C-alpha cells in the first residue's frame, strides 16, 4: 500500500474541506434542512425508519414489509441495506442528518480509494488528486450520492481496482480474499445494477491487463475464482433473498427490450459534454423530452477534462493503462447508447442484463475512465519538449477556431432571437403533442400555453450555456497558451487548470444540493387526519394512473401509520400486480409503483382489507360512501371491506388460471367461501357456510397471532399476501398454508379452540446469514494468514 506522506494527507484534508463546502447547506445547517430525491423520500427514509422501529419494539430485524402492497418481502428488496456497514449511521442519527453525513462519507471514501489506485498505476500525487476531483465532483457522482443503491455499489469500485491491480502485479492469493471481501460488502450495499456493471467492467479491466501482462494467467484466474466465491458467500444474506424475490417479481422473466432500453443515451445528449444545461434542467428538461431524464443523462465532466482527453489522444498513446481505460470508455459509451445502436442487444441477450433499465448508467465508467486518462495526460505534460509544445499549440489553435465558430453562430443567432423564439414555439408545439401523455407533464397539469411561455426562457438558458462554455474554454486555452509560450511554469499551469476544473464542476453540480425542511415533507392534511381517527387494522387504496399524482404518497402514509394496498419499491410481486391490475385498470409492467386507476371489481378490494379509497375522480359505487374532498381528491369509506383476519367454513377449488375469474364471478361472495387452486379434497369441510371476523392478538411485520373458538371446521384467512417463507402453526404444530383468493394465505383448522400463528421464516435468509458469517470469517482469516 502507498505510504501517506505529508502532501498526501494535506491533499485529503483539502478534499474534506471541499466536500464540506459542497454539502454545506445540509451538513452545517442547524435545522432539519436536507436534500432529498424521490427515492430517498418515498423509499429509503421509510425502510430505514422501519428497521429502527422494529428494533425499538424488540421485534428483531424486520424481514417482511406489511405497510405496502398488502405485504411484500422486506429482506431481499434491492433498496434495503440492513447488513451494509455504513447503514449503521441511520440507526443513531436522524435520517435527514444521516443522509448528509453518508453522502459526504461516501464521496470521501471514493477520494481515498481512487487515489490509492491512481498512485499504484504511477500517476503523480498532484495528477491523482486532479483525477479524483474530476470523478468525485462530476455530475453523475454528485447525483448518485443521493441514491443509496447506486453509490453503495459505486464507491467500492476503485478499491476493487486497487486490489485487482495489485493481484495482477504481485500474483498473491491474498488479494483474492481481499477482493472477495470488498465484493461482499458491495453486494450488502444492494444496488444490483451498478454491482453487475462494475463487476463486468472489472472483468474487462482484468482481461485487458492480462493481455498486456502476458503471464500469470492461471494464478490470476485462481484469484478471480476465490474473489467470486468469497464475495458471493459474504453477500449471501442480501443476495439469496433478493434472487428469490426477483424470481417472483415483475422482473423475474426479464424486461422487454423497449422497457430495458428506457433511458438510453440519445445522440442529441452528447452536446451536454460541452454545455450541461443546453437543454435546460429539472422541470424544463423533463417537460420537453419523453422517456428522457436530466438526472440520468447528466454526463458533464468539465471542459478541462475534455481538453486533457484530446491531449491524451495525441500524446499519451503508448501508456497501457490509458489504452485500457480508453477501451473501457468506448465500451461504456456504446453500451449507454442502448437502443440507438445494435451493440446493446448483445448484452440484452445475456443473463441478468435484461433485468435492468437505463443503459445510460454505464456512463459512470466513462466518467471514471476519463478521470484516469486525464491524470496521465496531465503527467505527460512534464515530458513535453519544444517540438511537442508546438504540436500542442496547433491543437489549441484548432480548439480555439472551433470555439470561435460557436461564438459567431451564437452572435448571429442572438441578433435573430425573435425568429428563433418563433421557431422554438413551433418546436414546443410539436414536442408537446408528441409528449402530451408524459407523466411529468400530466401529473403537474402543465398546459401547452405554459410550455410556449417558457420558450424565451429556454432560449436565454441556451445562450447562457454557450456563454459559459466560451468563457471557460477561453480560460483553459489561455493558460495552456501561456505555458506553451513559456510564460508560466508547469506547476502554475496545473494549479490553474485545477482551479478552473473545480470552479466549473462546482458551478453546475452544487445546483443539485437543494435543501428543504425534511419535516415539512410530512405535514398532514384532512384526508390523513380523518383516516387516523379510525384505530382499526385496515388498508387504504390511493387510486392514480401513470399520468396523475398520488394523493396519498407512500411516505405520507407510512409516517402516519397507514398501511397501503398500493405502494412503491424497486420491485414488486408479479401475482400482486396481476391481481391489482385485474381490478385496477392498469398495465402490469416493471416500474417503481403499481398505478391502480380504478375499482372495476369492488369485491377484490374487499378481500384486501381496504377500508378507505382515495380517488381523484368521482366513484359511483354503492359500497363506497363519500366522506370528504380535499385538494381535488375524494375520500371514500368501503362499507363492505373484510377484516384483516376472518374465518370461512367453505372453499372451492378451481384451475390455477381460473382463480381471478372465479373471484369476480357474480355468484362469488367472500363471506361464503374462499377460492383456491390447491387440492382440498382431503379436508373435512361441511356444506354449511359460516363467516366470522377474528380478533388479532398480536400483529408485527414478521409474526401474526390469532386465538379463537371455532364452531366448525374451516379456514382462517389472513388478508396478507402469501409468499415463500411464511409458515403457519396451529397450537404449536406446523400447518400447511393454502394459497387462497389468488394472493392471500389461509390455514385449515378443526372445530374447537385454537391458537394460530403466521410467522415469516424465510429459509434463504437463514441460509444466506450463515453463509455470510462463514464467508466473512474465512476472508478475514485467510487475509491474515496470507498477509
XYZ file of C-alpha atoms in Angstrom:
787
model
C 0.000 0.000 0.000
C 1.183 3.504 -0.815
C 2.707 5.406 2.087
C 0.899 8.540 3.207
C 3.306 11.441 3.265
C 2.580 14.965 4.421
C 1.493 16.190 0.977
C -0.971 13.318 0.582
C -2.516 13.987 3.979
C -2.842 17.667 3.087
C -4.475 16.651 -0.200
C -7.041 14.517 1.616
C -7.673 17.364 4.054
C -8.342 19.698 1.128
C -10.904 17.236 -0.224
C -12.576 17.045 3.182
C -12.921 20.833 3.119
C -14.193 20.797 -0.482
C -16.777 18.108 0.310
C -17.979 20.019 3.375
C -18.205 23.191 1.288
C -20.059 21.259 -1.394
C -22.660 19.982 1.092
C -22.505 22.952 3.481
C -26.191 23.787 3.080
C -27.185 20.478 4.640
C -24.164 19.444 6.741
C -23.798 22.786 8.526
C -27.493 23.642 8.663
C -28.776 23.954 12.257
C -32.324 22.909 11.344
C -33.742 19.899 9.507
C -32.647 21.004 6.028
C -31.969 18.082 3.721
C -31.593 17.389 0.033
C -33.957 14.523 -0.649
C -34.744 12.983 -4.026
C -37.843 10.926 -4.773
C -36.289 7.537 -3.972
C -34.831 8.767 -0.687
C -38.141 10.267 0.371
C -40.607 7.575 -0.637
C -38.445 4.508 -0.039
C -35.025 4.763 1.649
C -36.146 7.033 4.504
C -39.113 4.753 5.176
C -37.226 1.460 5.059
C -34.510 2.753 7.389
C -37.244 4.006 9.705
C -38.936 0.598 9.693
C -35.682 -1.107 10.677
C -35.285 1.269 13.625
C -38.918 0.939 14.686
C -38.812 -2.856 14.666
C -35.621 -2.886 16.729
C -37.057 -0.395 19.226
C -40.123 -2.619 19.698
C -37.860 -5.650 20.288
C -39.320 -7.394 17.243
C -35.864 -8.161 15.871
C -34.849 -7.443 12.302
C -37.738 -6.642 10.011
C -37.997 -9.258 7.260
C -41.498 -8.552 5.915
C -42.956 -5.191 4.901
C -46.626 -5.075 5.892
C -47.042 -1.370 5.054
C -47.238 -1.534 1.241
C -48.631 -3.829 -1.454
C -50.728 -5.665 1.185
C -47.486 -7.204 2.392
C -44.246 -7.770 0.487
C -40.708 -9.006 1.278
C -38.500 -6.526 3.102
C -35.355 -8.622 3.173
C -34.386 -9.083 -0.457
C -35.666 -5.739 -1.661
C -32.901 -4.026 -3.680
C -33.338 -0.868 -1.588
C -32.907 -2.389 1.876
C -29.399 -2.465 3.318
C -29.733 -3.832 6.848
C -26.365 -5.582 6.750
C -24.382 -2.867 4.964
C -21.774 -1.486 7.428
C -22.288 2.212 6.677
C -26.051 1.901 7.221
C -25.396 1.805 10.960
C -25.273 5.626 10.838
C -29.021 5.681 10.164
C -29.679 3.852 13.436
C -28.136 6.579 15.596
C -28.673 9.838 13.694
C -31.946 11.391 12.435
C -32.421 10.469 8.793
C -32.202 13.981 7.345
C -28.801 14.458 9.005
C -27.620 10.894 8.479
C -28.162 11.135 4.736
C -25.944 14.246 4.550
C -23.190 12.570 6.567
C -23.425 9.391 4.488
C -23.243 11.367 1.228
C -20.113 13.170 2.404
C -18.541 9.990 3.810
C -19.169 8.063 0.598
C -17.533 10.761 -1.507
C -14.537 10.912 0.818
C -14.081 7.132 0.656
C -14.160 7.374 -3.137
C -11.422 10.010 -2.866
C -9.227 7.695 -0.777
C -9.849 4.511 -2.785
C -9.444 6.206 -6.162
C -6.281 7.976 -5.055
C -4.729 4.695 -3.869
C -5.416 3.112 -7.237
C -4.086 6.055 -9.242
C -0.862 6.134 -7.253
C -0.490 2.378 -7.758
C -0.502 2.829 -11.539
C 2.133 5.557 -11.160
C 0.154 8.720 -11.644
C 1.816 11.548 -9.719
C 0.313 12.844 -6.477
C -0.983 16.082 -7.928
C -2.365 14.460 -11.074
C -4.007 11.757 -8.961
C -5.754 14.408 -6.889
C -6.744 16.143 -10.131
C -8.285 12.919 -11.469
C -10.077 12.321 -8.189
C -11.605 15.813 -8.368
C -12.914 15.121 -11.885
C -14.696 11.977 -10.747
C -15.939 12.958 -7.295
C -17.444 16.286 -8.354
C -18.741 15.130 -11.737
C -22.473 15.453 -12.254
C -23.216 11.720 -12.256
C -21.382 11.014 -8.996
C -22.947 14.001 -7.231
C -26.406 12.912 -8.348
C -25.706 9.311 -7.365
C -24.502 10.441 -3.935
C -28.168 10.784 -3.017
C -29.209 7.415 -4.470
C -28.018 4.922 -1.891
C -28.394 1.805 -4.019
C -26.131 3.366 -6.678
C -23.445 4.975 -4.553
C -23.190 1.960 -2.209
C -22.068 -0.156 -5.146
C -20.035 2.514 -6.936
C -17.895 3.684 -4.021
C -16.141 0.307 -3.712
C -15.224 0.088 -7.401
C -11.891 1.988 -7.146
C -10.862 -0.148 -4.157
C -11.664 -3.291 -6.141
C -9.492 -1.941 -8.970
C -6.712 -1.266 -6.486
C -6.723 -4.830 -5.133
C -7.098 -6.321 -8.624
C -4.151 -4.331 -9.946
C -2.026 -5.461 -7.018
C -3.148 -9.038 -7.644
C -2.020 -8.808 -11.273
C 1.283 -7.204 -10.303
C 2.106 -9.424 -7.310
C 0.210 -12.692 -8.143
C -0.593 -13.247 -4.439
C -3.675 -15.255 -3.466
C -4.376 -12.959 -0.518
C -5.838 -10.453 -2.959
C -8.486 -12.967 -3.967
C -9.799 -12.862 -0.399
C -9.481 -9.069 -0.180
C -11.311 -8.559 -3.478
C -13.954 -11.034 -2.319
C -14.361 -9.148 0.959
C -14.992 -5.882 -0.880
C -17.262 -7.640 -3.391
C -19.307 -8.961 -0.486
C -19.654 -5.518 1.086
C -20.664 -4.167 -2.309
C -23.454 -6.769 -2.533
C -24.634 -5.957 1.005
C -24.988 -2.333 -0.081
C -27.548 -3.500 -2.631
C -27.657 -1.685 -5.969
C -27.622 -4.852 -8.113
C -27.475 -2.974 -11.423
C -24.359 -0.994 -10.563
C -22.821 -4.077 -8.944
C -23.369 -6.039 -12.173
C -21.965 -3.241 -14.335
C -18.935 -2.709 -12.098
C -18.240 -6.462 -11.970
C -18.271 -6.618 -15.766
C -16.004 -3.573 -16.116
C -13.679 -5.075 -13.521
C -13.554 -8.316 -15.512
C -12.895 -6.350 -18.714
C -10.089 -4.444 -16.987
C -8.552 -7.685 -15.719
C -8.709 -9.301 -19.156
C -7.097 -6.299 -20.846
C -4.383 -6.108 -18.194
C -3.534 -9.775 -18.681
C -3.213 -9.201 -22.422
C -0.530 -6.623 -21.642
C 0.976 -8.721 -18.853
C 1.147 -11.981 -20.888
C 1.991 -14.052 -17.838
C 0.403 -15.338 -14.657
C -2.940 -16.115 -16.315
C -3.575 -19.273 -14.271
C -2.617 -17.620 -10.989
C -4.789 -14.563 -11.621
C -7.662 -16.817 -12.714
C -7.471 -18.529 -9.314
C -7.541 -15.118 -7.652
C -10.657 -14.217 -9.645
C -12.311 -17.500 -8.658
C -11.514 -17.001 -4.969
C -12.821 -13.429 -5.117
C -16.075 -14.529 -6.752
C -16.706 -17.300 -4.202
C -15.852 -15.139 -1.177
C -17.890 -12.207 -2.484
C -20.967 -14.365 -3.065
C -20.583 -16.001 0.356
C -20.326 -12.681 2.216
C -23.174 -11.137 0.246
C -25.440 -14.192 0.559
C -27.645 -12.739 3.291
C -28.643 -9.999 0.836
C -28.173 -11.902 -2.415
C -30.174 -15.095 -1.817
C -33.384 -13.382 -0.619
C -33.005 -10.871 -3.466
C -32.735 -13.632 -6.070
C -35.794 -15.349 -4.612
C -37.745 -12.086 -4.595
C -36.691 -11.366 -8.173
C -37.914 -14.815 -9.244
C -41.461 -13.986 -8.108
C -41.293 -10.312 -9.048
C -42.340 -8.361 -12.094
C -38.738 -8.666 -13.336
C -38.488 -12.419 -12.817
C -38.588 -13.252 -16.523
C -36.579 -10.212 -17.585
C -37.752 -6.938 -19.068
C -38.974 -6.394 -22.594
C -36.425 -4.751 -24.890
C -38.360 -1.481 -25.024
C -38.532 -1.286 -21.226
C -34.916 -2.371 -20.747
C -33.693 0.360 -23.103
C -35.605 3.192 -21.447
C -33.161 5.988 -20.682
C -30.717 5.089 -23.408
C -28.284 7.906 -24.164
C -29.562 9.738 -27.281
C -27.178 11.363 -29.710
C -28.530 14.837 -29.004
C -27.458 14.473 -25.360
C -23.772 14.418 -26.326
C -23.770 18.209 -26.572
C -24.110 18.243 -22.772
C -20.488 17.121 -22.625
C -19.801 20.741 -23.594
C -22.834 22.549 -22.182
C -24.576 20.560 -19.447
C -27.655 22.780 -19.311
C -28.098 23.267 -23.041
C -31.496 21.529 -22.828
C -32.381 23.136 -19.522
C -32.542 21.287 -16.237
C -35.086 19.900 -13.827
C -38.694 20.552 -14.748
C -37.870 22.291 -18.022
C -35.867 19.311 -19.235
C -38.494 16.767 -18.332
C -41.248 18.815 -19.852
C -39.836 18.530 -23.347
C -38.238 15.122 -23.597
C -40.321 11.964 -23.197
C -38.548 8.913 -21.748
C -35.580 11.153 -21.124
C -34.148 12.289 -17.826
C -31.892 15.180 -16.988
C -30.694 13.252 -13.940
C -29.935 10.070 -15.894
C -28.191 11.927 -18.722
C -26.102 14.418 -16.766
C -22.724 13.353 -18.159
C -20.727 16.570 -17.749
C -17.106 16.051 -16.672
C -15.828 19.582 -17.278
C -14.252 21.247 -20.303
C -10.849 20.978 -18.631
C -11.245 17.209 -18.675
C -12.249 17.173 -22.341
C -9.176 19.189 -23.323
C -6.959 16.771 -21.380
C -8.654 13.855 -23.164
C -7.840 15.478 -26.507
C -4.231 15.864 -25.417
C -4.194 12.178 -24.437
C -5.332 11.157 -27.923
C -2.304 12.828 -29.479
C 0.342 12.493 -26.774
C -0.438 9.538 -24.461
C -0.844 6.712 -26.943
C 1.772 4.316 -25.588
C 0.613 4.146 -21.974
C -1.033 0.745 -21.399
C -3.333 1.997 -18.644
C -4.513 4.923 -20.745
C -5.202 2.496 -23.593
C -7.162 0.153 -21.310
C -9.314 2.949 -19.966
C -9.833 4.307 -23.469
C -11.312 0.909 -24.377
C -13.464 0.913 -21.218
C -14.635 4.457 -22.009
C -15.549 3.478 -25.573
C -17.355 0.370 -24.338
C -19.267 2.404 -21.739
C -20.349 4.946 -24.336
C -21.536 2.296 -26.821
C -23.382 0.414 -24.081
C -25.045 3.620 -22.839
C -26.412 4.407 -26.294
C -28.724 1.436 -25.701
C -31.493 1.175 -28.274
C -29.772 3.653 -30.590
C -27.156 1.074 -31.679
C -27.172 -2.725 -32.203
C -24.349 -3.061 -29.634
C -26.647 -3.198 -26.602
C -28.589 -6.191 -27.960
C -25.529 -8.362 -27.347
C -25.758 -7.682 -23.626
C -29.541 -7.768 -23.520
C -29.312 -11.416 -24.581
C -27.035 -12.228 -21.616
C -28.359 -13.330 -18.197
C -29.141 -10.538 -15.679
C -28.523 -7.663 -18.109
C -32.148 -7.912 -19.262
C -33.371 -7.278 -15.700
C -32.473 -3.582 -15.638
C -33.481 -0.367 -17.331
C -31.410 2.711 -18.133
C -28.299 1.608 -20.083
C -27.092 5.218 -19.696
C -25.979 4.349 -16.152
C -22.956 2.608 -17.654
C -21.703 6.133 -18.441
C -20.409 6.339 -14.878
C -17.489 4.202 -16.032
C -16.911 6.553 -18.964
C -16.595 9.328 -16.386
C -14.256 7.183 -14.283
C -12.111 6.313 -17.311
C -11.971 9.951 -18.377
C -10.681 10.896 -14.939
C -7.906 8.281 -15.104
C -6.833 9.255 -18.617
C -6.796 12.936 -17.637
C -4.313 12.129 -14.880
C -1.963 10.502 -17.367
C -2.458 13.411 -19.742
C -1.512 15.929 -17.048
C 1.588 13.907 -16.179
C 2.554 13.668 -19.844
C 2.972 17.444 -19.956
C 6.120 17.031 -17.842
C 7.815 15.327 -20.793
C 6.921 17.995 -23.343
C 9.817 19.446 -25.264
C 9.550 22.369 -27.665
C 8.516 20.081 -30.524
C 5.604 18.668 -28.553
C 4.658 22.128 -27.364
C 4.491 23.227 -30.971
C 2.145 20.332 -31.783
C 0.051 21.239 -28.754
C -0.032 24.853 -29.894
C -1.572 23.722 -33.196
C -4.160 21.655 -31.318
C -5.020 24.702 -29.224
C -5.461 26.749 -32.401
C -7.930 24.169 -33.747
C -9.899 24.184 -30.491
C -9.859 27.977 -30.493
C -11.078 28.076 -34.096
C -13.985 25.752 -33.286
C -14.867 27.868 -30.252
C -14.756 30.993 -32.436
C -17.176 29.384 -34.889
C -19.534 28.613 -31.996
C -19.242 32.241 -30.858
C -20.013 33.604 -34.334
C -23.040 31.324 -34.713
C -24.229 32.366 -31.239
C -23.881 36.080 -32.066
C -25.774 35.684 -35.347
C -28.458 33.661 -33.576
C -28.759 36.225 -30.809
C -29.342 39.027 -33.303
C -32.168 36.932 -34.777
C -33.572 35.748 -31.456
C -37.152 36.812 -32.266
C -37.174 34.430 -35.223
C -35.598 31.774 -33.013
C -38.350 32.246 -30.443
C -40.982 31.641 -33.113
C -39.074 28.579 -34.293
C -38.851 27.440 -30.683
C -42.591 27.808 -30.212
C -43.247 25.688 -33.291
C -40.877 23.066 -31.915
C -42.518 23.302 -28.487
C -45.934 22.634 -30.012
C -44.565 19.642 -31.876
C -42.797 18.262 -28.820
C -45.797 18.862 -26.601
C -48.114 16.970 -28.934
C -45.653 14.074 -29.046
C -45.179 14.043 -25.278
C -48.585 15.158 -24.011
C -49.061 11.874 -22.137
C -45.682 12.039 -20.414
C -46.331 11.601 -16.710
C -44.106 14.522 -15.701
C -46.372 16.805 -17.718
C -49.746 15.367 -16.764
C -49.048 14.920 -13.047
C -48.297 18.629 -12.768
C -51.173 19.604 -15.034
C -48.885 21.536 -17.374
C -50.639 23.059 -20.375
C -49.449 23.815 -23.880
C -49.538 27.558 -23.151
C -47.257 27.007 -20.178
C -44.582 25.491 -22.401
C -44.985 28.186 -25.020
C -44.351 30.794 -22.323
C -41.106 29.028 -21.426
C -39.576 29.222 -24.906
C -37.931 32.660 -24.374
C -36.567 31.478 -21.013
C -35.153 28.322 -22.559
C -33.564 30.299 -25.378
C -31.979 32.565 -22.786
C -30.652 29.491 -20.965
C -29.135 28.199 -24.201
C -27.313 31.487 -24.764
C -26.164 31.432 -21.140
C -24.823 27.905 -21.623
C -22.961 28.962 -24.741
C -21.531 31.991 -22.924
C -20.293 29.868 -20.016
C -18.811 27.403 -22.491
C -16.957 30.129 -24.386
C -15.630 31.825 -21.250
C -14.464 28.539 -19.747
C -12.811 27.252 -22.903
C -11.142 30.651 -23.391
C -9.642 30.474 -19.889
C -8.396 26.932 -20.477
C -6.854 27.843 -23.824
C -5.281 30.942 -22.292
C -3.470 29.090 -19.504
C -2.297 26.416 -21.935
C -1.113 29.083 -24.378
C 0.823 30.864 -21.626
C 2.512 27.576 -20.804
C 3.458 26.617 -24.372
C 4.801 30.142 -24.772
C 6.898 29.546 -21.624
C 5.196 32.421 -19.831
C 4.257 30.239 -16.854
C 5.708 27.058 -15.377
C 4.043 23.651 -15.496
C 3.276 23.862 -11.782
C 1.331 27.057 -12.348
C -0.485 25.528 -15.332
C -1.528 22.512 -13.248
C -2.864 24.612 -10.390
C -4.720 26.969 -12.725
C -6.327 24.005 -14.507
C -7.358 22.520 -11.157
C -8.935 25.817 -10.096
C -10.844 26.069 -13.383
C -11.951 22.429 -13.073
C -13.234 22.826 -9.511
C -14.983 26.074 -10.440
C -16.799 24.652 -13.467
C -17.829 21.415 -11.716
C -18.998 23.268 -8.606
C -20.869 25.768 -10.778
C -23.149 23.057 -12.130
C -23.050 20.190 -9.628
C -23.817 22.224 -6.492
C -27.176 23.073 -8.039
C -28.272 19.554 -7.180
C -27.933 20.348 -3.479
C -31.343 21.896 -2.920
C -32.055 21.785 0.825
C -35.580 21.893 2.138
C -37.126 21.252 5.521
C -37.305 17.479 5.924
C -40.122 17.632 8.450
C -42.193 19.809 6.127
C -42.491 16.890 3.717
C -44.706 15.069 6.210
C -47.251 17.761 7.018
C -50.641 16.124 7.403
C -53.955 17.025 5.731
C -57.696 16.465 6.322
C -57.698 13.127 4.464
C -54.917 11.709 6.621
C -56.422 13.132 9.810
C -59.770 11.545 9.022
C -58.211 8.139 8.369
C -56.113 8.318 11.538
C -59.253 8.711 13.652
C -60.065 5.103 12.788
C -57.962 2.954 15.112
C -58.747 -0.387 13.476
C -56.455 -2.565 11.367
C -57.128 -1.853 7.705
C -55.599 -0.709 4.438
C -56.042 2.324 2.228
C -56.093 2.359 -1.561
C -54.975 5.530 -3.333
C -56.133 5.487 -6.946
C -53.933 7.062 -9.596
C -52.551 6.464 -13.076
C -49.100 6.949 -14.566
C -50.289 10.379 -15.652
C -51.755 11.580 -12.338
C -50.240 12.415 -8.983
C -50.623 10.233 -5.910
C -52.978 11.887 -3.414
C -51.619 9.783 -0.549
C -47.886 9.411 -1.216
C -46.300 6.371 0.346
C -44.032 8.411 2.607
C -47.024 10.323 4.000
C -48.981 7.142 4.630
C -46.271 5.158 6.392
C -45.133 8.096 8.524
C -48.740 8.295 9.766
C -49.028 4.529 10.393
C -51.360 3.995 7.446
C -50.961 0.702 5.598
C -51.420 0.713 1.834
C -52.750 -1.713 -0.738
C -50.726 0.263 -3.269
C -47.094 1.294 -2.889
C -43.699 1.938 -4.435
C -40.477 -0.069 -4.304
C -37.673 -1.122 -6.615
C -39.551 -4.329 -7.473
C -42.889 -5.892 -6.541
C -44.542 -9.303 -6.773
C -45.926 -10.244 -10.183
C -49.007 -12.010 -8.770
C -49.913 -8.958 -6.722
C -49.513 -6.713 -9.767
C -51.728 -9.078 -11.786
C -54.371 -9.034 -9.055
C -54.206 -5.239 -8.677
C -54.392 -4.505 -12.378
C -57.216 -7.025 -12.862
C -59.489 -4.793 -10.793
C -57.494 -1.573 -11.114
C -57.448 -0.964 -14.879
C -53.664 -0.719 -15.136
C -50.871 -2.321 -17.117
C -48.697 -4.947 -15.466
C -45.191 -3.685 -16.115
C -41.888 -3.042 -14.387
C -41.978 0.300 -12.641
C -41.457 1.675 -9.162
C -45.206 1.771 -8.448
C -48.412 -0.023 -9.429
C -50.698 2.777 -10.679
C -54.097 1.340 -9.679
C -56.509 3.564 -11.565
C -59.984 2.194 -10.865
C -62.071 -0.316 -8.924
C -63.735 -2.447 -11.583
C -64.490 -5.291 -9.159
C -65.241 -3.995 -5.648
C -65.111 -7.447 -4.060
C -61.447 -7.691 -4.938
C -60.646 -4.694 -2.749
C -62.917 -6.053 -0.010
C -60.650 -9.099 0.156
C -57.601 -6.893 0.731
C -58.953 -5.319 3.915
C -59.249 -1.951 2.099
C -61.462 0.267 4.253
C -60.728 3.620 2.612
C -60.313 4.616 -1.024
C -58.829 7.911 -2.217
C -59.671 8.884 -5.781
C -59.007 11.949 -7.965
C -62.340 11.310 -9.689
C -65.881 10.587 -8.543
C -66.591 6.923 -7.850
C -70.167 5.724 -8.243
C -70.383 2.514 -6.288
C -72.960 1.628 -3.676
C -70.362 0.081 -1.388
C -68.316 3.307 -1.198
C -69.543 6.197 0.947
C -68.200 9.684 0.244
C -66.550 11.334 3.265
C -64.780 14.483 2.062
C -62.903 16.189 -0.736
C -59.525 17.811 -0.232
C -57.318 19.386 -2.881
C -59.040 17.547 -5.722
C -59.061 14.138 -4.017
C -62.154 12.323 -2.749
C -62.040 10.123 0.344
C -64.460 7.183 0.427
C -65.222 4.559 3.043
C -65.626 0.982 1.818
C -68.629 -0.387 3.695
C -68.064 -3.989 2.574
C -64.409 -4.397 3.455
C -63.360 -7.625 5.174
C -61.336 -7.643 8.367
C -57.618 -8.426 8.324
C -58.318 -11.939 9.634
C -61.537 -13.941 9.361
C -62.917 -17.458 9.408
C -64.716 -19.097 6.447
C -66.003 -22.661 6.606
C -66.265 -23.414 2.878
C -63.856 -23.480 -0.060
C -63.960 -24.297 -3.740
C -61.049 -25.490 -5.854
C -60.615 -24.254 -9.420
C -57.903 -24.411 -12.038
C -54.931 -22.103 -11.436
C -55.815 -19.929 -14.418
C -59.437 -19.522 -13.316
C -58.962 -18.138 -9.800
C -59.320 -14.468 -10.766
C -62.372 -15.173 -12.910
C -63.945 -17.099 -10.051
C -63.384 -14.176 -7.684
C -65.097 -11.665 -9.981
C -67.962 -14.021 -10.797
C -71.258 -12.547 -9.604
C -72.009 -15.716 -7.645
C -68.871 -15.316 -5.510
C -69.204 -13.845 -2.063
C -66.073 -13.814 0.115
C -68.100 -14.402 3.284
C -69.466 -17.675 1.910
C -66.308 -19.394 0.677
C -62.729 -18.971 -0.440
C -61.280 -19.819 -3.849
C -58.094 -21.855 -4.171
C -56.198 -23.724 -6.859
C -54.873 -26.278 -4.367
C -56.133 -29.771 -3.567
C -58.601 -29.636 -0.658
C -60.326 -32.979 -1.228
C -58.734 -34.497 1.876
C -60.079 -31.786 4.194
C -63.142 -32.387 6.330
C -65.308 -29.466 5.242
C -69.046 -29.119 5.815
C -71.626 -27.755 3.405
C -72.813 -25.201 5.940
C -71.367 -21.729 5.287
C -70.051 -19.774 8.255
C -68.142 -16.475 8.341
C -66.706 -14.683 11.349
C -64.318 -11.789 11.843
C -61.355 -12.693 14.014
C -59.561 -10.515 16.503
C -55.796 -10.470 16.034
C -53.941 -10.963 19.296
C -50.628 -9.524 18.040
C -49.578 -8.129 14.694
C -45.994 -7.359 13.707
C -44.235 -7.496 10.345
C -42.769 -10.975 10.906
C -45.493 -12.547 13.048
C -49.291 -12.556 13.375
C -51.025 -14.389 16.242
C -54.738 -15.274 16.486
C -56.576 -17.248 19.164
C -60.267 -18.098 18.936
C -63.033 -20.661 19.343
C -64.273 -22.172 16.079
C -67.717 -23.734 15.852
C -66.940 -25.802 12.777
C -64.063 -26.872 10.554
C -62.823 -24.303 8.070
C -60.146 -21.787 7.131
C -58.546 -18.933 9.000
C -57.781 -16.374 6.290
C -55.171 -13.660 6.767
C -55.557 -10.794 4.308
C -51.819 -10.545 3.719
C -50.030 -11.631 0.575
C -48.767 -15.209 0.655
C -45.112 -15.737 -0.206
C -42.499 -18.497 0.263
C -41.075 -18.320 3.773
C -44.379 -17.854 5.576
C -45.135 -20.714 7.978
C -48.278 -21.380 9.988
C -48.555 -23.043 13.391
C -51.820 -24.311 14.863
C -51.409 -24.986 18.581
C -47.621 -25.000 18.056
C -47.896 -27.654 15.335
C -46.760 -26.665 11.850
C -49.681 -26.487 9.430
C -49.994 -26.096 5.685
C -50.607 -22.615 4.304
C -53.048 -22.541 1.397
C -52.965 -20.023 -1.435
C -56.469 -18.560 -1.421
C -58.245 -15.850 -3.381
C -55.225 -15.711 -5.731
C -52.783 -13.897 -3.424
C -53.807 -14.395 0.217
C -52.920 -17.068 2.764
C -55.089 -19.313 4.902
C -54.722 -22.270 7.247
C -57.193 -25.076 7.884
C -58.464 -25.586 11.455
C -60.770 -28.129 13.038
C -63.692 -27.302 15.304
C -62.604 -26.123 18.760
C -60.347 -23.523 20.351
C -57.043 -22.953 18.594
C -54.084 -20.620 18.604
C -52.826 -19.819 15.110
C -49.513 -18.133 14.397
C -48.319 -16.972 10.998
C -44.549 -16.464 11.052
C -42.255 -15.228 8.297
C -39.205 -17.501 8.463
C -37.539 -17.265 5.033
C -35.119 -20.139 4.562
C -32.959 -18.284 2.041
C -32.403 -15.536 4.588
C -31.269 -18.064 7.194
C -29.032 -19.910 4.731
C -27.664 -16.585 3.484
C -26.949 -15.388 7.016
C -24.903 -18.482 7.856
C -23.053 -18.300 4.526
C -22.294 -14.596 5.051
C -20.867 -15.195 8.513
C -18.796 -18.114 7.228
C -17.571 -16.126 4.209
C -16.627 -13.114 6.331
C -14.690 -15.208 8.858
C -12.980 -17.156 6.083
C -11.958 -13.982 4.232
C -10.582 -12.335 7.362
C -8.747 -15.485 8.471
C -7.166 -16.147 5.063
C -6.275 -12.480 4.550
C -4.488 -12.548 7.916
C -2.846 -15.906 7.178
C -1.613 -14.892 3.707
C -0.734 -11.283 4.547
